Amino acid sequence: MEVAQRIKGLESAIFNEMEQYKKQVEGRGLKVINLGVGSPDRPPAPHIIAALHRAIDNPLNYRYPLEGLPALHQALARWYRRRFGVELDPDHEVLVLMGSQDGLAHIALAYINPGDVALVPDPGYPIYACSILLAGGEIYPMPLLAENNFLPDLSAIPGEVARRARLMWLNYPNNPVAVSANREFFEHVVDFARHYDILVCHDVAYAELAYDGFKPMSFLEVPGAKEVGIEFYSLSKTYNMAGCRIGFAVGNRDVLAALARIKSNIDYGVFRAVQEAGIAALEGPQDCVEETARIYQRRRDVLVEGLARYGWHMPKPNASMFVWAPLPAGYTSSRQFALDLLERAGVLVVPGLAFGAMGEGYVRMALVQEEELLVEAVERIGRAFSFR
């Protein structure tokens, strides 16, 4: 049987290819150090796990959780007020998701008709483009270029395209390019979206993985942002709860109502025990968040400074769990360099091309291994390559 046309372009050949080469390398006896998948490697804090244990023992938590717990809505609203100074109505401006990916994947179904245009960053996290393709929309790529600090140049979008656009994806701190946006940029986004009647969807999953005293901002801090958009936040990275699958969409109440309508026809909500663990995370001690950021900062330094000693130079990100590394001299293909790195050093990274055409010339490295393994990865790369 032939599959539907909409899914034919969803699987990434590059991701599949890297996994197959990884198996081949390990089949030869070399343990691969995997810096590819951006999945947190640390457990949640003890008080979060304890809350989950208690909730699992409550037999009432095994019913269909059709809506988010009011206490969780309120906890997230209080967290946004403390962290960003953003006021949210917990009843109408907070929607609980099965991880933010749930909302990222489904929001286009509420706003994109076949043939509608969406503005999608290139390079970008793959689900942004996939969500548009699944809804039958047309992607207009917004290049993220080093010379523009990896921010999309909205003035370069043709007026006829902007007038057709229904939705814009943004993500800062960014995956994969590991940069952040400032207030001036977000103010420009709000003006642009208001002028062209575009829904802005901002993914802020990495806001708490920030370094050197830097504090990323929320898109919703900008006046007027709630009128034109929503923001997606996740407990996966902040609290190391990736496997629990809990996140939020916040902001414009009408947009959230539309997304909730889509979800009500697809799923039955987040397991209540996980929601109670989420309350404990948001309301409990936050020193675990600070410690996680410190650990990622040390990992960043081990990787970036270590590779610089061998002659491979790359910027130090001020946030996110990734390093966006320009290809060393002599390489023009991110795919070929990633394959050589895997073959010769046993270190897996993701070719920049996997995130869009403008990702060529870079590889993405995830800071998801302990320092000792990162030191070993640096040493392996230094022995296998000559960058000077």
mmCIF file of C-alpha atoms in Angstrom:
data_model
loop_
_atom_site.group_PDB
_atom_site.id
_atom_site.type_symbol
_atom_site.label_atom_id
_atom_site.label_comp_id
_atom_site.label_asym_id
_atom_site.label_seq_id
_atom_site.Cartn_x
_atom_site.Cartn_y
_atom_site.Cartn_z
ATOM 1 C CA MET A 1 0.000 0.000 0.000
ATOM 2 C CA GLU A 2 1.262 3.470 -0.839
ATOM 3 C CA VAL A 3 1.546 5.891 2.073
ATOM 4 C CA ALA A 4 -0.079 9.317 2.007
ATOM 5 C CA GLN A 5 1.799 12.020 0.148
ATOM 6 C CA ARG A 6 2.053 14.167 3.288
ATOM 7 C CA ILE A 7 4.450 11.800 5.074
ATOM 8 C CA LYS A 8 6.870 11.097 2.233
ATOM 9 C CA GLY A 9 9.201 13.953 3.098
ATOM 10 C CA LEU A 10 9.108 13.634 6.888
ATOM 11 C CA GLU A 11 11.971 11.240 7.634
ATOM 12 C CA SER A 12 15.432 12.742 7.540
ATOM 13 C CA ALA A 13 17.796 10.691 5.402
ATOM 14 C CA ILE A 14 20.756 12.299 7.180
ATOM 15 C CA PHE A 15 19.609 11.303 10.672
ATOM 16 C CA ASN A 16 18.963 7.747 9.486
ATOM 17 C CA GLU A 17 22.319 7.625 7.717
ATOM 18 C CA MET A 18 24.225 8.762 10.808
ATOM 19 C CA GLU A 19 22.528 6.105 12.929
ATOM 20 C CA GLN A 20 23.460 3.387 10.455
ATOM 21 C CA TYR A 21 27.099 4.518 10.372
ATOM 22 C CA LYS A 22 27.135 4.625 14.174
ATOM 23 C CA LYS A 23 26.128 0.959 14.292
ATOM 24 C CA GLN A 24 28.860 0.092 11.803
ATOM 25 C CA VAL A 25 31.536 1.905 13.810
ATOM 26 C CA GLU A 26 30.443 0.281 17.063
ATOM 27 C CA GLY A 27 30.335 -3.060 15.283
ATOM 28 C CA ARG A 28 34.094 -2.679 14.811
ATOM 29 C CA GLY A 29 34.538 -2.355 18.576
ATOM 30 C CA LEU A 30 34.798 1.440 18.990
ATOM 31 C CA LYS A 31 32.315 2.889 21.455
ATOM 32 C CA VAL A 32 30.803 5.992 19.866
ATOM 33 C CA ILE A 33 30.515 9.175 21.935
ATOM 34 C CA ASN A 34 27.100 10.453 20.904
ATOM 35 C CA LEU A 35 26.792 14.237 20.720
ATOM 36 C CA GLY A 36 23.893 14.007 18.293
ATOM 37 C CA VAL A 37 20.540 13.759 20.066
ATOM 38 C CA GLY A 38 19.657 16.702 22.326
ATOM 39 C CA SER A 39 18.186 14.631 25.161
ATOM 40 C CA PRO A 40 19.005 15.574 28.781
ATOM 41 C CA ASP A 41 21.207 12.941 30.420
ATOM 42 C CA ARG A 42 20.596 13.949 34.060
ATOM 43 C CA PRO A 43 17.664 12.894 36.287
ATOM 44 C CA PRO A 44 15.100 15.268 37.799
ATOM 45 C CA ALA A 45 15.777 16.647 41.274
ATOM 46 C CA PRO A 46 14.819 14.366 44.213
ATOM 47 C CA HIS A 47 11.799 16.476 45.235
ATOM 48 C CA ILE A 48 10.339 16.096 41.723
ATOM 49 C CA ILE A 49 10.830 12.329 41.728
ATOM 50 C CA ALA A 50 9.308 12.136 45.236
ATOM 51 C CA ALA A 51 6.203 14.009 44.046
ATOM 52 C CA LEU A 52 5.888 11.615 41.128
ATOM 53 C CA HIS A 53 6.137 8.619 43.493
ATOM 54 C CA ARG A 54 3.388 10.004 45.721
ATOM 55 C CA ALA A 55 1.127 10.745 42.775
ATOM 56 C CA ILE A 56 1.586 7.284 41.292
ATOM 57 C CA ASP A 57 0.206 5.779 44.518
ATOM 58 C CA ASN A 58 -3.034 7.768 44.213
ATOM 59 C CA PRO A 59 -5.636 5.569 42.453
ATOM 60 C CA LEU A 60 -7.630 8.641 41.376
ATOM 61 C CA ASN A 61 -4.782 9.671 39.080
ATOM 62 C CA TYR A 62 -5.452 6.810 36.674
ATOM 63 C CA ARG A 63 -8.606 8.308 35.170
ATOM 64 C CA TYR A 64 -8.594 10.179 31.854
ATOM 65 C CA PRO A 65 -6.897 13.549 32.505
ATOM 66 C CA LEU A 66 -8.982 15.495 30.014
ATOM 67 C CA GLU A 67 -7.667 18.889 31.123
ATOM 68 C CA GLY A 68 -4.631 20.279 32.889
ATOM 69 C CA LEU A 69 -4.895 20.433 36.672
ATOM 70 C CA PRO A 70 -5.893 23.946 37.805
ATOM 71 C CA ALA A 71 -3.030 23.859 40.310
ATOM 72 C CA LEU A 72 -0.584 23.224 37.437
ATOM 73 C CA HIS A 73 -2.010 26.114 35.398
ATOM 74 C CA GLN A 74 -1.605 28.359 38.420
ATOM 75 C CA ALA A 75 1.931 27.120 39.114
ATOM 76 C CA LEU A 76 3.040 27.847 35.557
ATOM 77 C CA ALA A 77 1.427 31.316 35.665
ATOM 78 C CA ARG A 78 3.279 32.091 38.898
ATOM 79 C CA TRP A 79 6.542 30.783 37.382
ATOM 80 C CA TYR A 80 6.144 33.045 34.317
ATOM 81 C CA ARG A 81 5.505 36.028 36.580
ATOM 82 C CA ARG A 82 8.604 35.298 38.683
ATOM 83 C CA ARG A 83 10.888 34.472 35.772
ATOM 84 C CA PHE A 84 9.770 36.848 33.011
ATOM 85 C CA GLY A 85 7.448 39.355 34.655
ATOM 86 C CA VAL A 86 4.698 38.140 32.315
ATOM 87 C CA GLU A 87 1.129 37.977 33.663
ATOM 88 C CA LEU A 88 -0.894 34.981 32.464
ATOM 89 C CA ASP A 89 -4.533 34.168 33.163
ATOM 90 C CA PRO A 90 -4.188 30.557 34.375
ATOM 91 C CA ASP A 91 -7.697 29.695 33.195
ATOM 92 C CA HIS A 92 -7.442 30.963 29.617
ATOM 93 C CA GLU A 93 -3.798 31.730 28.769
ATOM 94 C CA VAL A 94 -2.173 28.429 29.786
ATOM 95 C CA LEU A 95 -2.602 25.090 27.997
ATOM 96 C CA VAL A 96 -0.955 21.882 29.258
ATOM 97 C CA LEU A 97 0.719 19.765 26.572
ATOM 98 C CA MET A 98 2.234 16.293 26.363
ATOM 99 C CA GLY A 99 5.620 17.935 26.025
ATOM 100 C CA SER A 100 5.985 21.098 23.976
ATOM 101 C CA GLN A 101 6.502 18.936 20.860
ATOM 102 C CA ASP A 102 2.810 18.074 21.127
ATOM 103 C CA GLY A 103 1.865 21.702 20.579
ATOM 104 C CA LEU A 104 4.632 22.384 18.055
ATOM 105 C CA ALA A 105 3.331 19.539 15.906
ATOM 106 C CA HIS A 106 -0.372 20.367 16.109
ATOM 107 C CA ILE A 107 -0.744 24.164 16.094
ATOM 108 C CA ALA A 108 -0.482 24.311 12.286
ATOM 109 C CA LEU A 109 -3.554 22.081 11.999
ATOM 110 C CA ALA A 110 -5.559 24.873 13.608
ATOM 111 C CA TYR A 111 -4.285 27.701 11.373
ATOM 112 C CA ILE A 112 -2.827 26.374 8.123
ATOM 113 C CA ASN A 113 -5.027 25.385 5.200
ATOM 114 C CA PRO A 114 -3.594 23.606 2.142
ATOM 115 C CA GLY A 115 -1.554 26.154 0.198
ATOM 116 C CA ASP A 116 -1.183 28.645 3.059
ATOM 117 C CA VAL A 117 2.303 30.051 3.645
ATOM 118 C CA ALA A 118 4.291 29.690 6.875
ATOM 119 C CA LEU A 119 7.553 31.480 7.664
ATOM 120 C CA VAL A 120 10.021 28.887 8.929
ATOM 121 C CA PRO A 121 13.628 29.467 10.118
ATOM 122 C CA ASP A 122 16.381 27.785 8.090
ATOM 123 C CA PRO A 123 18.234 26.139 9.747
ATOM 124 C CA GLY A 124 15.559 25.170 12.230
ATOM 125 C CA TYR A 125 14.292 22.429 14.500
ATOM 126 C CA PRO A 126 12.696 19.922 12.084
ATOM 127 C CA ILE A 127 9.223 19.846 13.664
ATOM 128 C CA TYR A 128 8.566 23.448 12.573
ATOM 129 C CA ALA A 129 8.712 22.516 8.897
ATOM 130 C CA CYS A 130 7.095 19.106 9.460
ATOM 131 C CA SER A 131 4.068 20.655 11.157
ATOM 132 C CA ILE A 132 3.448 22.846 8.120
ATOM 133 C CA LEU A 133 3.866 19.954 5.685
ATOM 134 C CA LEU A 134 1.411 17.800 7.663
ATOM 135 C CA ALA A 135 -1.154 20.605 7.454
ATOM 136 C CA GLY A 136 -0.630 20.921 3.689
ATOM 137 C CA GLY A 137 0.974 24.352 3.922
ATOM 138 C CA GLU A 138 3.764 25.943 1.945
ATOM 139 C CA ILE A 139 7.086 26.719 3.641
ATOM 140 C CA TYR A 140 8.848 30.029 3.056
ATOM 141 C CA PRO A 141 12.333 29.688 4.592
ATOM 142 C CA MET A 142 13.768 32.528 6.653
ATOM 143 C CA PRO A 143 17.586 32.210 6.453
ATOM 144 C CA LEU A 144 19.459 32.414 9.767
ATOM 145 C CA LEU A 145 22.863 33.807 8.821
ATOM 146 C CA ALA A 146 25.952 34.508 10.921
ATOM 147 C CA GLU A 147 26.222 38.040 9.498
ATOM 148 C CA ASN A 148 22.751 38.780 10.921
ATOM 149 C CA ASN A 149 23.476 37.155 14.312
ATOM 150 C CA PHE A 150 21.343 34.203 13.183
ATOM 151 C CA LEU A 151 18.161 36.296 13.370
ATOM 152 C CA PRO A 152 15.778 36.268 10.395
ATOM 153 C CA ASP A 153 15.788 39.447 8.338
ATOM 154 C CA LEU A 154 12.082 40.218 8.221
ATOM 155 C CA SER A 155 12.667 43.120 5.844
ATOM 156 C CA ALA A 156 13.937 40.627 3.256
ATOM 157 C CA ILE A 157 10.584 38.807 3.134
ATOM 158 C CA PRO A 158 8.715 39.954 -0.008
ATOM 159 C CA GLY A 159 5.480 41.785 0.716
ATOM 160 C CA GLU A 160 3.427 39.353 -1.370
ATOM 161 C CA VAL A 161 4.807 36.458 0.699
ATOM 162 C CA ALA A 162 4.169 38.206 4.006
ATOM 163 C CA ARG A 163 0.584 38.967 2.988
ATOM 164 C CA ARG A 164 -0.007 35.265 2.276
ATOM 165 C CA ALA A 165 1.704 34.064 5.460
ATOM 166 C CA ARG A 166 -0.486 32.756 8.268
ATOM 167 C CA LEU A 167 2.128 31.629 10.772
ATOM 168 C CA MET A 168 5.743 32.347 11.754
ATOM 169 C CA TRP A 169 8.008 30.012 13.725
ATOM 170 C CA LEU A 170 10.698 31.416 16.031
ATOM 171 C CA ASN A 171 12.982 29.717 18.577
ATOM 172 C CA TYR A 172 15.322 31.609 20.917
ATOM 173 C CA PRO A 173 17.564 30.443 22.542
ATOM 174 C CA ASN A 174 17.867 28.551 19.300
ATOM 175 C CA ASN A 175 18.200 24.937 18.287
ATOM 176 C CA PRO A 176 20.401 24.272 16.362
ATOM 177 C CA VAL A 177 22.323 27.554 16.055
ATOM 178 C CA ALA A 178 22.602 28.189 19.838
ATOM 179 C CA VAL A 179 22.063 31.970 19.838
ATOM 180 C CA SER A 180 19.543 34.215 21.608
ATOM 181 C CA ALA A 181 17.340 37.105 20.536
ATOM 182 C CA ASN A 182 16.985 40.532 22.152
ATOM 183 C CA ARG A 183 14.045 42.786 22.920
ATOM 184 C CA GLU A 184 14.568 44.961 19.845
ATOM 185 C CA PHE A 185 14.199 41.940 17.578
ATOM 186 C CA PHE A 186 11.036 40.717 19.310
ATOM 187 C CA GLU A 187 9.533 44.213 19.116
ATOM 188 C CA HIS A 188 10.164 44.153 15.382
ATOM 189 C CA VAL A 189 8.485 40.731 15.191
ATOM 190 C CA VAL A 190 5.373 42.012 16.979
ATOM 191 C CA ASP A 191 5.095 44.982 14.600
ATOM 192 C CA PHE A 192 5.622 42.764 11.568
ATOM 193 C CA ALA A 193 3.056 40.189 12.729
ATOM 194 C CA ARG A 194 0.486 42.850 13.535
ATOM 195 C CA HIS A 195 0.960 44.536 10.140
ATOM 196 C CA TYR A 196 0.542 41.318 8.158
ATOM 197 C CA ASP A 197 -1.861 39.488 10.509
ATOM 198 C CA ILE A 198 0.533 36.594 11.182
ATOM 199 C CA LEU A 199 0.416 34.204 14.133
ATOM 200 C CA VAL A 200 3.808 34.057 15.884
ATOM 201 C CA CYS A 201 4.742 30.760 17.551
ATOM 202 C CA HIS A 202 7.832 31.099 19.724
ATOM 203 C CA ASP A 203 9.606 28.068 21.207
ATOM 204 C CA VAL A 204 11.419 29.006 24.438
ATOM 205 C CA ALA A 205 12.375 25.507 25.605
ATOM 206 C CA TYR A 206 16.011 26.412 26.375
ATOM 207 C CA ALA A 207 15.424 29.606 28.384
ATOM 208 C CA GLU A 208 16.904 28.193 31.596
ATOM 209 C CA LEU A 209 20.004 26.639 30.032
ATOM 210 C CA ALA A 210 21.860 29.950 29.997
ATOM 211 C CA TYR A 211 25.434 30.779 30.906
ATOM 212 C CA ASP A 212 27.789 33.465 32.191
ATOM 213 C CA GLY A 213 24.963 35.298 33.970
ATOM 214 C CA PHE A 214 22.847 35.683 30.822
ATOM 215 C CA LYS A 215 19.052 35.497 31.200
ATOM 216 C CA PRO A 216 17.079 34.873 27.974
ATOM 217 C CA MET A 217 13.791 36.710 27.669
ATOM 218 C CA SER A 218 10.293 35.604 26.785
ATOM 219 C CA PHE A 219 8.687 36.818 23.567
ATOM 220 C CA LEU A 220 5.627 37.626 25.688
ATOM 221 C CA GLU A 221 7.565 40.290 27.603
ATOM 222 C CA VAL A 222 7.133 42.606 24.608
ATOM 223 C CA PRO A 223 3.947 44.737 24.697
ATOM 224 C CA GLY A 224 1.446 43.463 22.159
ATOM 225 C CA ALA A 225 2.991 39.979 21.888
ATOM 226 C CA LYS A 226 -0.119 38.288 23.310
ATOM 227 C CA GLU A 227 -2.187 39.916 20.574
ATOM 228 C CA VAL A 228 -0.205 38.184 17.834
ATOM 229 C CA GLY A 229 1.236 35.012 19.292
ATOM 230 C CA ILE A 230 1.841 32.223 21.724
ATOM 231 C CA GLU A 231 4.909 30.697 23.324
ATOM 232 C CA PHE A 232 5.820 27.064 23.942
ATOM 233 C CA TYR A 233 7.637 26.100 27.133
ATOM 234 C CA SER A 234 8.753 22.678 28.334
ATOM 235 C CA LEU A 235 9.851 21.104 31.613
ATOM 236 C CA SER A 236 12.085 18.682 29.687
ATOM 237 C CA LYS A 237 15.268 20.760 29.623
ATOM 238 C CA THR A 238 14.756 22.989 32.679
ATOM 239 C CA TYR A 239 13.975 20.143 35.084
ATOM 240 C CA ASN A 240 15.372 17.105 33.213
ATOM 241 C CA MET A 241 11.852 15.707 32.774
ATOM 242 C CA ALA A 242 12.117 14.824 29.076
ATOM 243 C CA GLY A 243 10.637 11.348 29.488
ATOM 244 C CA CYS A 244 7.685 12.645 31.500
ATOM 245 C CA ARG A 245 6.296 14.531 28.456
ATOM 246 C CA ILE A 246 4.932 17.713 29.915
ATOM 247 C CA GLY A 247 4.979 21.213 28.496
ATOM 248 C CA PHE A 248 2.808 24.253 27.899
ATOM 249 C CA ALA A 249 1.518 26.701 25.355
ATOM 250 C CA VAL A 250 0.866 30.167 26.776
ATOM 251 C CA GLY A 251 -0.295 33.513 25.462
ATOM 252 C CA ASN A 252 -3.181 34.440 23.163
ATOM 253 C CA ARG A 253 -6.321 32.838 24.571
ATOM 254 C CA ASP A 254 -8.089 32.455 21.223
ATOM 255 C CA VAL A 255 -5.109 30.655 19.709
ATOM 256 C CA LEU A 256 -4.848 28.375 22.742
ATOM 257 C CA ALA A 257 -8.563 27.586 22.478
ATOM 258 C CA ALA A 258 -8.074 26.558 18.855
ATOM 259 C CA LEU A 259 -5.096 24.348 19.759
ATOM 260 C CA ALA A 260 -7.091 22.829 22.639
ATOM 261 C CA ARG A 261 -9.889 22.011 20.201
ATOM 262 C CA ILE A 262 -7.440 20.135 17.965
ATOM 263 C CA LYS A 263 -5.985 18.275 20.947
ATOM 264 C CA SER A 264 -9.389 17.325 22.335
ATOM 265 C CA ASN A 265 -9.933 15.285 19.177
ATOM 266 C CA ILE A 266 -6.497 13.630 19.347
ATOM 267 C CA ASP A 267 -5.523 12.819 22.938
ATOM 268 C CA TYR A 268 -6.752 12.600 26.525
ATOM 269 C CA GLY A 269 -4.189 14.801 28.234
ATOM 270 C CA VAL A 270 -1.143 14.355 30.463
ATOM 271 C CA PHE A 271 -1.038 11.627 33.135
ATOM 272 C CA ARG A 272 -2.020 13.365 36.374
ATOM 273 C CA ALA A 273 0.957 11.957 38.255
ATOM 274 C CA VAL A 274 3.219 13.711 35.767
ATOM 275 C CA GLN A 275 1.236 16.918 36.213
ATOM 276 C CA GLU A 276 1.739 16.738 39.982
ATOM 277 C CA ALA A 277 5.465 16.242 39.416
ATOM 278 C CA GLY A 278 5.324 19.339 37.208
ATOM 279 C CA ILE A 279 3.772 21.347 40.039
ATOM 280 C CA ALA A 280 6.581 20.212 42.340
ATOM 281 C CA ALA A 281 9.142 21.269 39.738
ATOM 282 C CA LEU A 282 7.677 24.738 39.203
ATOM 283 C CA GLU A 283 6.876 25.462 42.869
ATOM 284 C CA GLY A 284 9.763 23.680 44.591
ATOM 285 C CA PRO A 285 13.417 24.628 45.141
ATOM 286 C CA GLN A 286 15.027 26.058 42.012
ATOM 287 C CA ASP A 287 18.656 25.389 42.931
ATOM 288 C CA CYS A 288 18.448 22.273 40.726
ATOM 289 C CA VAL A 289 17.845 24.533 37.703
ATOM 290 C CA GLU A 290 20.883 26.641 38.524
ATOM 291 C CA GLU A 291 23.027 23.531 39.019
ATOM 292 C CA THR A 292 21.929 22.074 35.676
ATOM 293 C CA ALA A 293 22.905 25.316 33.917
ATOM 294 C CA ARG A 294 26.306 25.294 35.662
ATOM 295 C CA ILE A 295 26.924 21.720 34.526
ATOM 296 C CA TYR A 296 26.079 22.543 30.905
ATOM 297 C CA GLN A 297 28.273 25.643 31.069
ATOM 298 C CA ARG A 298 31.242 23.552 32.220
ATOM 299 C CA ARG A 299 30.568 21.053 29.449
ATOM 300 C CA ARG A 300 30.435 23.872 26.911
ATOM 301 C CA ASP A 301 33.803 25.133 28.104
ATOM 302 C CA VAL A 302 35.386 21.674 28.028
ATOM 303 C CA LEU A 303 34.262 21.124 24.438
ATOM 304 C CA VAL A 304 34.807 24.579 22.918
ATOM 305 C CA GLU A 305 38.062 25.401 24.687
ATOM 306 C CA GLY A 306 39.405 21.890 24.210
ATOM 307 C CA LEU A 307 38.796 21.864 20.461
ATOM 308 C CA ALA A 308 40.249 25.386 20.151
ATOM 309 C CA ARG A 309 43.538 24.062 21.517
ATOM 310 C CA TYR A 310 43.658 21.724 18.533
ATOM 311 C CA GLY A 311 42.843 24.516 16.091
ATOM 312 C CA TRP A 312 39.092 23.992 15.588
ATOM 313 C CA HIS A 313 37.464 27.253 16.678
ATOM 314 C CA MET A 314 33.764 27.871 17.301
ATOM 315 C CA PRO A 315 31.676 30.440 19.217
ATOM 316 C CA LYS A 316 30.732 29.844 22.842
ATOM 317 C CA PRO A 317 26.932 29.869 23.091
ATOM 318 C CA ASN A 318 25.365 31.919 25.874
ATOM 319 C CA ALA A 319 22.375 29.554 26.095
ATOM 320 C CA SER A 320 20.888 26.237 24.871
ATOM 321 C CA MET A 321 22.378 22.743 25.132
ATOM 322 C CA PHE A 322 24.153 22.876 21.770
ATOM 323 C CA VAL A 323 27.268 24.152 20.065
ATOM 324 C CA TRP A 324 26.883 25.275 16.433
ATOM 325 C CA ALA A 325 30.337 24.690 15.004
ATOM 326 C CA PRO A 326 31.595 25.976 11.641
ATOM 327 C CA LEU A 327 33.305 23.319 9.563
ATOM 328 C CA PRO A 328 37.103 23.261 9.854
ATOM 329 C CA ALA A 329 39.185 24.546 6.964
ATOM 330 C CA GLY A 330 39.290 22.114 4.075
ATOM 331 C CA TYR A 331 35.700 20.910 4.475
ATOM 332 C CA THR A 332 32.674 22.178 2.562
ATOM 333 C CA SER A 333 30.198 19.342 3.226
ATOM 334 C CA SER A 334 28.724 19.024 6.725
ATOM 335 C CA ARG A 335 27.613 15.498 5.904
ATOM 336 C CA GLN A 336 31.082 14.399 4.837
ATOM 337 C CA PHE A 337 32.765 15.984 7.845
ATOM 338 C CA ALA A 338 30.279 14.370 10.254
ATOM 339 C CA LEU A 339 30.880 10.981 8.623
ATOM 340 C CA ASP A 340 34.659 11.461 8.833
ATOM 341 C CA LEU A 341 34.365 12.484 12.478
ATOM 342 C CA LEU A 342 32.364 9.351 13.230
ATOM 343 C CA GLU A 343 34.644 7.067 11.215
ATOM 344 C CA ARG A 344 37.986 8.420 12.412
ATOM 345 C CA ALA A 345 37.229 9.605 15.967
ATOM 346 C CA GLY A 346 34.101 7.707 16.962
ATOM 347 C CA VAL A 347 32.279 10.966 17.779
ATOM 348 C CA LEU A 348 28.754 11.461 16.446
ATOM 349 C CA VAL A 349 27.535 14.963 15.597
ATOM 350 C CA VAL A 350 24.667 16.117 13.373
ATOM 351 C CA PRO A 351 25.439 17.669 9.963
ATOM 352 C CA GLY A 352 24.032 21.169 9.729
ATOM 353 C CA LEU A 353 22.288 20.234 6.485
ATOM 354 C CA ALA A 354 19.881 18.099 8.538
ATOM 355 C CA PHE A 355 18.277 21.334 9.782
ATOM 356 C CA GLY A 356 17.832 22.981 6.388
ATOM 357 C CA ALA A 357 19.815 24.161 3.389
ATOM 358 C CA MET A 358 21.275 27.114 5.313
ATOM 359 C CA GLY A 359 22.718 24.723 7.876
ATOM 360 C CA GLU A 360 25.365 23.636 5.399
ATOM 361 C CA GLY A 361 28.810 24.617 6.596
ATOM 362 C CA TYR A 362 28.139 23.695 10.231
ATOM 363 C CA VAL A 363 27.665 20.726 12.542
ATOM 364 C CA ARG A 364 25.615 20.645 15.734
ATOM 365 C CA MET A 365 27.061 19.148 18.900
ATOM 366 C CA ALA A 366 24.847 18.447 21.922
ATOM 367 C CA LEU A 367 26.264 18.897 25.425
ATOM 368 C CA VAL A 368 24.634 15.701 26.657
ATOM 369 C CA GLN A 369 27.611 13.718 27.962
ATOM 370 C CA GLU A 370 29.515 13.961 31.233
ATOM 371 C CA GLU A 371 32.672 16.066 31.266
ATOM 372 C CA GLU A 372 34.929 13.003 31.231
ATOM 373 C CA LEU A 373 33.408 11.803 27.958
ATOM 374 C CA LEU A 374 33.628 15.275 26.459
ATOM 375 C CA VAL A 375 37.311 15.396 27.359
ATOM 376 C CA GLU A 376 37.740 12.024 25.650
ATOM 377 C CA ALA A 377 35.780 13.257 22.601
ATOM 378 C CA VAL A 378 38.081 16.292 22.327
ATOM 379 C CA GLU A 379 41.181 14.109 22.604
ATOM 380 C CA ARG A 380 39.889 11.651 19.997
ATOM 381 C CA ILE A 381 39.156 14.471 17.570
ATOM 382 C CA GLY A 382 42.538 16.063 18.228
ATOM 383 C CA ARG A 383 44.351 12.803 17.502
ATOM 384 C CA ALA A 384 42.358 12.048 14.364
ATOM 385 C CA PHE A 385 42.443 15.480 12.674
ATOM 386 C CA SER A 386 44.888 18.273 12.028
ATOM 387 C CA PHE A 387 43.104 21.629 12.036
ATOM 388 C CA ARG A 388 46.128 23.948 11.997
#
